[in-house]
Coordinates of C-alpha atoms and ligand atoms in Angstrom, one line a residue:
X1 CA 202.3 308.6 186.1
X2 CA 200.3 307.5 189.2
X3 CA 202.7 309.5 191.4
X4 CA 201.3 312.7 189.8
X5 CA 198.0 312.0 191.6
X6 CA 199.7 311.9 195.0
X7 CA 198.3 314.6 197.3
X8 CA 195.3 315.0 195.0
X9 CA 193.5 311.6 195.0
X10 CA 192.8 309.6 198.2
X11 CA 195.8 307.5 199.2
X12 CA 193.8 304.2 199.3
X13 CA 192.9 304.6 195.6
X14 CA 196.5 304.9 194.6
X15 CA 197.5 301.9 196.8
X16 CA 194.9 299.7 195.1
X17 CA 196.1 300.8 191.7
X18 CA 199.6 299.9 192.5
X19 CA 198.5 296.4 193.5
X20 CA 196.3 296.0 190.4
X21 CA 199.1 297.3 188.2
X22 CA 201.3 294.5 189.6
X23 CA 198.7 292.0 188.7
X24 CA 197.8 293.2 185.2
X25 CA 201.0 294.8 183.9
X26 CA 201.9 293.3 180.5
X27 CA 198.3 292.2 179.8
X28 CA 196.4 293.6 176.8
X29 CA 193.2 295.6 177.1
X30 CA 191.1 297.1 174.3
X31 CA 188.4 299.8 174.5
X32 CA 186.0 300.3 171.6
X33 CA 183.4 303.2 171.2
X34 CA 181.9 305.2 168.4
X35 CA 183.7 308.6 168.6
X36 CA 187.0 310.1 169.5
X37 CA 185.6 313.6 170.2
X38 CA 182.4 314.8 171.8
X39 CA 180.6 313.5 174.9
X40 CA 181.6 311.9 178.1
X41 CA 182.7 308.5 176.9
X42 CA 185.5 310.0 174.6
X43 CA 186.4 312.5 177.3
X44 CA 187.0 309.6 179.7
X45 CA 188.8 307.3 177.3
X46 CA 191.3 310.0 176.4
X47 CA 192.3 310.1 180.1
X48 CA 192.0 306.4 181.1
X49 CA 194.2 305.2 178.3
X50 CA 197.5 306.9 179.4
X51 CA 196.9 305.9 183.0
X52 CA 196.5 302.2 182.1
X53 CA 199.5 302.4 179.7
X54 CA 201.5 304.1 182.5
X55 CA 200.7 301.1 184.7
X56 CA 202.3 298.8 182.2
X57 CA 199.0 297.5 180.7
X58 CA 199.0 297.2 176.9
X59 CA 195.9 299.3 176.5
X60 CA 194.5 300.3 173.0
X61 CA 191.4 302.4 172.0
X62 CA 189.6 301.8 168.7
X63 CA 186.6 303.7 167.2
X64 CA 184.0 302.1 164.9
X65 CA 183.4 303.8 161.6
X66 CA 179.9 304.5 160.3
X67 CA 178.1 306.7 157.8
X68 CA 175.2 309.2 158.5
X69 CA 172.6 306.5 158.2
X70 CA 174.3 304.4 160.8
X71 CA 174.7 307.3 163.3
X72 CA 171.0 308.4 162.7
X73 CA 170.0 304.9 163.7
X74 CA 172.3 304.7 166.7
X75 CA 171.1 308.2 167.9
X76 CA 167.5 306.8 167.7
X77 CA 168.6 303.8 169.7
X78 CA 170.1 306.1 172.3
X79 CA 167.0 308.3 172.4
X80 CA 164.7 305.2 172.8
X81 CA 166.8 303.7 175.5
X82 CA 166.6 307.0 177.4
X83 CA 162.8 306.9 177.0
X84 CA 161.9 308.9 173.9
X85 CA 159.6 306.9 171.7
X86 CA 161.2 306.0 168.3
X87 CA 160.1 303.8 165.5
X88 CA 162.5 301.0 164.2
X89 CA 162.3 298.7 161.2
X90 CA 164.0 295.4 160.7
X91 CA 166.1 297.1 158.0
X92 CA 167.5 299.6 160.5
X93 CA 168.5 296.8 162.9
X94 CA 170.1 294.9 160.0
X95 CA 172.1 298.0 159.1
X96 CA 173.2 298.5 162.6
X97 CA 174.5 294.9 162.6
X98 CA 176.0 295.2 159.1
X99 CA 178.1 298.2 159.9
X100 CA 179.4 296.4 163.0
X101 CA 180.3 293.4 160.9
X102 CA 182.3 295.7 158.6
X103 CA 184.1 297.2 161.5
X104 CA 184.9 293.7 162.9
X105 CA 186.8 293.1 159.7
X106 CA 188.8 296.3 160.0
X107 CA 189.5 296.4 163.8
X108 CA 192.0 294.1 165.5
X109 CA 189.7 292.6 168.2
X110 CA 192.4 290.6 169.8
X111 CA 193.0 291.5 173.4
X112 CA 192.8 289.7 176.8
X113 CA 190.2 292.2 178.0
X114 CA 187.8 294.0 175.7
X115 CA 185.5 296.9 176.9
X116 CA 182.8 297.7 174.4
X117 CA 181.2 301.1 175.2
X118 CA 177.5 301.7 174.6
X119 CA 175.0 300.3 172.1
X120 CA 176.6 301.5 168.9
X121 CA 179.3 298.8 168.8
X122 CA 177.4 296.3 171.0
X123 CA 176.9 293.8 168.1
X124 CA 180.7 293.4 167.8
X125 CA 180.3 290.6 170.4
X126 CA 179.0 288.4 167.5
X127 CA 182.4 288.6 166.0
X128 CA 184.4 287.5 169.0
X129 CA 186.5 284.5 168.2
X130 CA 186.0 281.6 170.6
X131 CA 188.2 281.8 173.7
X132 CA 189.5 285.2 172.6
X133 CA 189.6 287.4 175.7
X134 CA 187.1 288.5 178.3
X135 CA 184.4 290.8 176.7
X136 CA 182.6 293.4 178.9
X137 CA 179.8 295.6 177.7
X138 CA 180.0 299.1 179.3
X139 CA 176.7 301.0 179.1
X140 CA 176.9 304.8 179.9
X141 CA 173.4 305.8 179.2
X142 CA 170.3 306.5 181.3
X143 CA 168.3 303.3 181.1
X144 CA 165.8 304.1 183.8
X145 CA 162.8 303.9 181.4
X146 CA 163.8 302.4 178.1
X147 CA 161.5 301.6 175.1
X148 CA 161.0 297.9 175.6
X149 CA 161.5 296.6 172.1
X150 CA 164.8 298.5 171.8
X151 CA 166.2 297.4 175.2
X152 CA 165.2 293.9 174.3
X153 CA 167.4 294.0 171.2
X154 CA 170.3 295.5 173.1
X155 CA 169.8 292.9 175.9
X156 CA 170.2 290.2 173.3
X157 CA 173.6 291.6 172.4
X158 CA 174.6 292.3 176.0
X159 CA 173.8 288.8 177.0
X160 CA 176.6 287.5 174.8
X161 CA 179.2 289.3 177.0
X162 CA 180.9 288.0 180.0
X163 CA 179.8 290.9 182.2
X164 CA 178.1 294.3 181.9
X165 CA 178.8 297.6 183.6
X166 CA 176.2 300.3 184.3
X167 CA 176.7 303.8 185.8
X168 CA 173.8 303.6 188.3
X169 CA 172.1 300.5 189.8
X170 CA 168.7 301.5 188.5
X171 CA 170.0 301.3 184.9
X172 CA 170.9 297.6 185.2
X173 CA 169.1 295.2 182.9
X174 CA 167.9 291.7 183.7
X175 CA 170.8 290.0 182.1
X176 CA 172.1 286.4 182.5
X177 CA 175.6 287.7 183.2
X178 CA 177.2 289.5 186.1
X179 CA 176.4 293.2 186.2
X180 CA 178.6 295.8 187.9
X181 CA 178.0 299.4 188.8
X182 CA 180.8 301.9 188.1
X183 CA 180.2 305.6 188.4
X184 CA 182.2 307.7 186.0
X185 CA 184.9 310.2 187.0
X186 CA 187.0 313.1 186.0
X187 CA 190.7 313.6 185.7
X188 CA 192.0 316.4 187.9
X189 CA 195.2 316.6 185.9
X190 CA 193.6 317.0 182.4
X191 CA 193.4 320.4 180.7
X192 CA 189.7 320.3 181.4
X193 CA 190.2 320.2 185.2
X194 CA 193.7 321.3 186.1
X195 CA 194.3 324.5 188.0
X196 CA 194.5 327.6 185.7
X197 CA 196.4 330.8 186.2
X198 CA 194.5 334.1 186.5
X199 CA 196.0 335.0 183.1
X200 CA 194.7 331.9 181.5
X201 CA 191.2 332.5 182.9
X202 CA 191.3 336.2 181.9
X203 CA 192.3 335.3 178.3
X204 CA 189.2 333.1 177.9
X205 CA 187.0 335.7 179.5
X206 CA 188.3 338.2 176.9
X207 CA 188.0 335.7 174.0
X208 CA 184.3 335.2 174.8
X209 CA 183.6 338.7 175.9
X210 CA 182.5 337.6 179.4
X211 CA 181.9 340.7 181.5
X212 CA 183.9 340.6 184.8
X213 CA 181.3 342.5 186.8
X214 CA 178.1 340.5 186.0
X215 CA 177.4 337.0 187.3
X216 CA 177.4 334.3 184.7
X217 CA 175.1 331.3 184.7
X218 CA 176.6 328.4 182.7
X219 CA 175.6 325.1 181.2
X220 CA 178.2 323.1 179.2
X221 CA 176.5 320.4 177.1
X222 CA 176.2 318.9 173.7
X223 CA 173.1 320.4 172.0
X224 CA 170.8 317.5 172.9
X225 CA 167.1 317.8 174.0
X226 CA 167.8 315.6 177.1
X227 CA 170.1 318.3 178.3
X228 CA 167.1 320.7 178.3
X229 CA 168.8 323.9 176.9
X230 CA 165.4 325.4 176.3
X231 CA 164.4 324.8 180.0
X232 CA 167.7 326.5 181.0
X233 CA 166.8 329.6 179.0
X234 CA 163.3 329.6 180.5
X235 CA 164.7 329.4 184.1
X236 CA 167.2 332.2 183.3
X237 CA 164.3 334.4 182.0
X238 CA 162.5 333.9 185.3
X239 CA 165.6 334.9 187.2
X240 CA 166.2 337.9 185.0
X241 CA 163.1 339.6 186.2
X242 CA 164.7 340.0 189.6
X243 CA 168.5 339.6 189.3
X244 CA 171.1 340.7 186.8
X245 CA 173.1 337.9 185.2
X246 CA 174.2 336.6 181.8
X247 CA 173.6 333.1 180.5
X248 CA 176.3 331.1 178.6
X249 CA 175.4 327.8 176.9
X250 CA 178.6 326.2 175.7
X251 CA 178.5 323.1 173.4
X252 CA 180.3 321.4 170.6
X253 CA 179.4 318.8 168.1
X254 CA 179.9 315.0 168.5
X255 CA 180.4 312.9 165.4
X256 CA 178.0 310.2 166.7
X257 CA 175.3 312.8 167.5
X258 CA 173.7 314.0 164.2
X259 CA 170.8 315.8 165.9
X260 CA 173.1 318.4 167.4
X261 CA 172.6 321.0 164.6
X262 CA 168.8 320.8 164.7
X263 CA 168.7 321.3 168.5
X264 CA 171.3 324.1 168.2
X265 CA 169.1 326.1 165.8
X266 CA 166.0 325.5 168.0
X267 CA 168.1 327.0 170.9
X268 CA 169.4 329.9 168.8
X269 CA 165.8 330.8 167.7
X270 CA 164.5 330.6 171.3
X271 CA 167.3 332.8 172.6
X272 CA 167.1 335.4 169.7
X273 CA 167.0 339.0 170.6
X274 CA 168.7 338.7 174.1
X275 CA 172.3 339.9 174.0
X276 CA 172.8 338.5 177.5
X277 CA 172.4 334.9 176.2
X278 CA 175.7 333.7 174.7
X279 CA 175.6 330.5 172.7
X280 CA 179.2 329.3 172.3
X281 CA 180.0 326.8 169.7
X282 CA 183.3 325.4 170.7
X283 CA 185.5 323.2 168.5
X284 CA 186.3 319.7 169.8
X285 CA 189.1 319.6 172.5
X286 CA 188.3 323.1 173.8
X287 CA 189.3 321.8 177.2
X288 CA 191.1 324.8 178.5
X289 CA 188.2 327.1 177.4
X290 CA 185.6 324.9 179.2
X291 CA 187.8 324.7 182.3
X292 CA 188.0 328.5 182.4
X293 CA 184.3 329.0 181.8
X294 CA 183.5 326.7 184.6
X295 CA 185.8 328.7 186.9
X296 CA 184.4 332.1 185.6
X297 CA 180.8 331.0 186.2
X298 CA 178.9 332.2 189.3
X299 CA 176.4 329.4 188.9
X300 CA 176.7 326.1 187.0
X301 CA 173.6 324.3 185.8
X302 CA 173.1 320.8 184.4
X303 CA 169.4 320.8 184.0
X304 CA 169.2 317.4 182.2
X305 CA 165.9 315.5 181.8
X306 CA 167.9 312.2 181.4
X307 CA 171.5 311.7 182.1
X308 CA 173.8 308.7 182.3
X309 CA 176.1 310.4 184.7
X310 CA 176.9 314.0 183.7
X311 CA 180.6 314.5 183.8
X312 CA 180.0 318.3 183.6
X313 CA 178.6 318.2 187.1
X314 CA 181.7 316.7 188.7
X315 CA 183.9 319.0 186.5
X316 CA 182.2 322.1 187.9
X317 CA 182.1 320.7 191.5
X318 CA 185.9 320.1 191.3
X319 CA 186.3 323.8 190.6
X320 CA 184.4 324.7 193.8
X321 CA 181.0 325.3 192.2
X322 CA 177.9 323.8 193.7
X323 CA 175.8 322.6 190.8
X324 CA 172.1 323.0 190.2
X325 CA 171.2 319.8 188.4
X326 CA 168.2 317.9 187.2
X327 CA 167.3 315.0 189.6
X328 CA 167.9 312.3 187.0
X329 CA 170.3 309.5 186.2
X330 CA 173.7 309.9 187.7
X331 CA 173.2 313.5 188.8
X332 CA 171.8 312.7 192.3
X333 CA 174.8 310.5 192.9
X334 CA 177.0 313.6 192.6
X335 CA 174.8 316.3 194.1
X336 CA 173.9 315.9 197.8
X337 CA 170.9 318.2 197.9
X338 CA 171.4 321.2 200.1
X339 CA 175.0 320.2 201.0
X340 CA 177.1 320.5 197.8
X341 CA 174.4 321.7 195.3
X342 CA 170.7 321.5 194.6
X343 CA 168.6 318.9 192.7
X344 CA 165.7 320.4 190.7
X345 CA 162.6 319.0 189.0
X346 CA 161.4 322.0 187.0
X347 CA 162.3 325.3 185.4
X348 CA 160.8 327.1 188.3
X349 CA 162.9 325.0 190.7
X350 CA 166.0 325.9 188.8
X351 CA 165.2 329.6 188.8
X352 CA 164.5 329.5 192.5
X353 CA 167.9 327.9 193.3
X354 CA 169.8 330.2 190.9
X355 CA 168.3 333.2 192.7
X356 CA 169.1 331.7 196.1
X357 CA 172.8 331.4 195.1
X358 CA 172.9 334.8 193.5
X359 CA 171.6 336.4 196.7
X360 CA 173.8 334.4 199.1
X361 CA 177.4 334.3 198.2
X362 CA 178.4 332.7 201.6
X363 CA 176.3 329.7 200.9
X364 CA 177.7 329.5 197.4
X365 CA 181.3 329.4 198.8
X366 CA 180.5 326.9 201.6
X367 CA 178.6 324.5 199.3
X368 CA 181.3 324.9 196.7
X369 CA 184.0 323.7 199.1
X370 CA 181.9 320.7 200.0
X371 CA 181.4 320.0 196.3
X372 CA 185.2 319.8 195.6
X373 CA 185.8 317.4 198.5
X374 CA 182.9 315.2 197.5
X375 CA 184.5 314.8 194.0
X376 CA 187.9 314.2 195.5
X377 CA 186.5 311.3 197.5
X378 CA 184.2 309.8 194.9
X379 CA 184.7 310.9 191.4
X380 CA 188.4 311.1 190.5
X381 CA 189.7 308.9 187.7
X382 CA 192.0 306.9 190.0
X383 CA 188.9 305.4 191.6
X384 CA 187.4 304.5 188.2
X385 CA 190.5 302.9 186.8
X386 CA 190.6 300.8 190.0
X387 CA 187.0 299.7 189.4
X388 CA 187.6 298.7 185.8
X389 CA 190.8 296.8 186.6
X390 CA 189.1 295.1 189.6
X391 CA 186.4 293.9 187.3
X392 CA 189.0 292.5 184.9
X393 CA 190.5 290.5 187.7
X394 CA 186.9 289.5 188.8
X395 CA 185.8 288.2 185.4
X396 CA 189.1 286.4 184.9
X397 CA 188.6 284.6 188.2
X398 CA 184.8 284.1 187.9
X399 CA 183.5 281.3 190.1
X400 CA 186.3 281.5 192.6
X401 CA 185.2 282.1 196.2
X402 CA 188.3 284.0 197.0
X403 CA 190.4 286.2 194.7
X404 CA 193.9 287.2 195.8
X405 CA 195.0 290.4 194.3
X406 CA 198.2 291.3 196.2
Ligands
LIG501 N1 182.1 318.9 176.5 C1 183.1 319.5 175.8 N2 182.7 320.5 175.0 C2 181.4 320.9 174.9 C3 180.4 320.3 175.6 C4 180.8 319.3 176.4 O1 184.3 319.2 175.9 O2 181.2 321.9 174.1 C5 182.5 317.9 177.5 C6 182.2 318.1 178.9 O3 183.1 319.0 179.5 C7 182.2 316.7 179.5 C8 181.7 315.9 178.3 O4 181.9 316.7 177.1 O5 183.5 316.3 179.8 C9 180.2 315.6 178.4 O6 180.0 314.6 179.2 P1 178.6 314.4 180.0 O7 178.7 313.1 180.8 O8 178.3 315.6 180.8 O9 177.5 314.3 178.9 P2 177.4 313.4 177.5 O10 177.7 314.3 176.4 O11 178.3 312.2 177.6 O12 175.9 313.0 177.5

């Protein structure tokens, strides 16, 4: 399995994985999150699992079950942690806990290492049996300015874990446990990111009626206000006064994101009457389609207002596209402004950079090459699996001054 990454991922990352595999082979590791499809967490777990299993680790992935009421509450928690004011009642918190209690009865929580992803299943820590494994809370969301009462609740749960992982240092909370920073990553061998043949790309262009002779501006995202789809349309309209282009907004639903439909209809209403704006509703696991769209695009945007990391940024960069991204959350860790993309702070800024790229294809190519290399060195999945497994070794040997891994 790891040998498939030879020649693609940096050699040092593969060496480290070999050593960590020797150390952790045969050990059990469990990931738990709240959806199998939709969003970056599920995207990553689908790819991390087979790599860990291929290294001889007994890795499992479980998903908590919940009803609409539960996911409405957890989406509000998500929004509040990302800084949108939300109101909570004691009853809502009790229900969040209650659903986790039910899940704790149905899921086999027994593993030597347990990674709980995000706030939805965070209360599961209350159902850990004494001495049963090393539990780590992995937070993927942008916690740069959370609503205090909500982050307080989540901190109470997080404090019960042995360690916490955040994507960016400024999201870390004041917890009484060790905190680690792990930036997410993409898998260069997945259907989402592998090389495609011209025929495969052409097929997708025909399927979505993408004209071959007009530049396409693309944003791939769940329909979520933090992804600012309306801001993207406004920027496109400014550009359209001077340059020809079409705009594609591609998104698909996530089971744990009940607000998606409402945001989608806002976007559809806002875009109405412009045949050059294509809103593509893709079914889950449309990986090849997204891969092809990212390759077909002249310009890729990720104009988020809050963003844990933004896998879509690295996905496009890996395909040689310099991304124009909102300067929030994990995006500035991927985009080196003016080198492999541009960071923007407004619709006007986005429009200005789109025009700059549309009018300068040499710059687009040069920055696109830099983008791909930046992802190769920093954001391939081999690096992230190494980070997770190093943390496992770290928590298991907590307190030791020297940890031997070879
Ligand atoms: N994605 C997808 N289909 C869509 C929209 C997004 O497969 O219609 C994928 C996208 O390619 C990326 C992930 O979902 O791999 C989104 O991760 P990101 O970190 O960008 O955002 P999140 O949704 O986790 O906030």
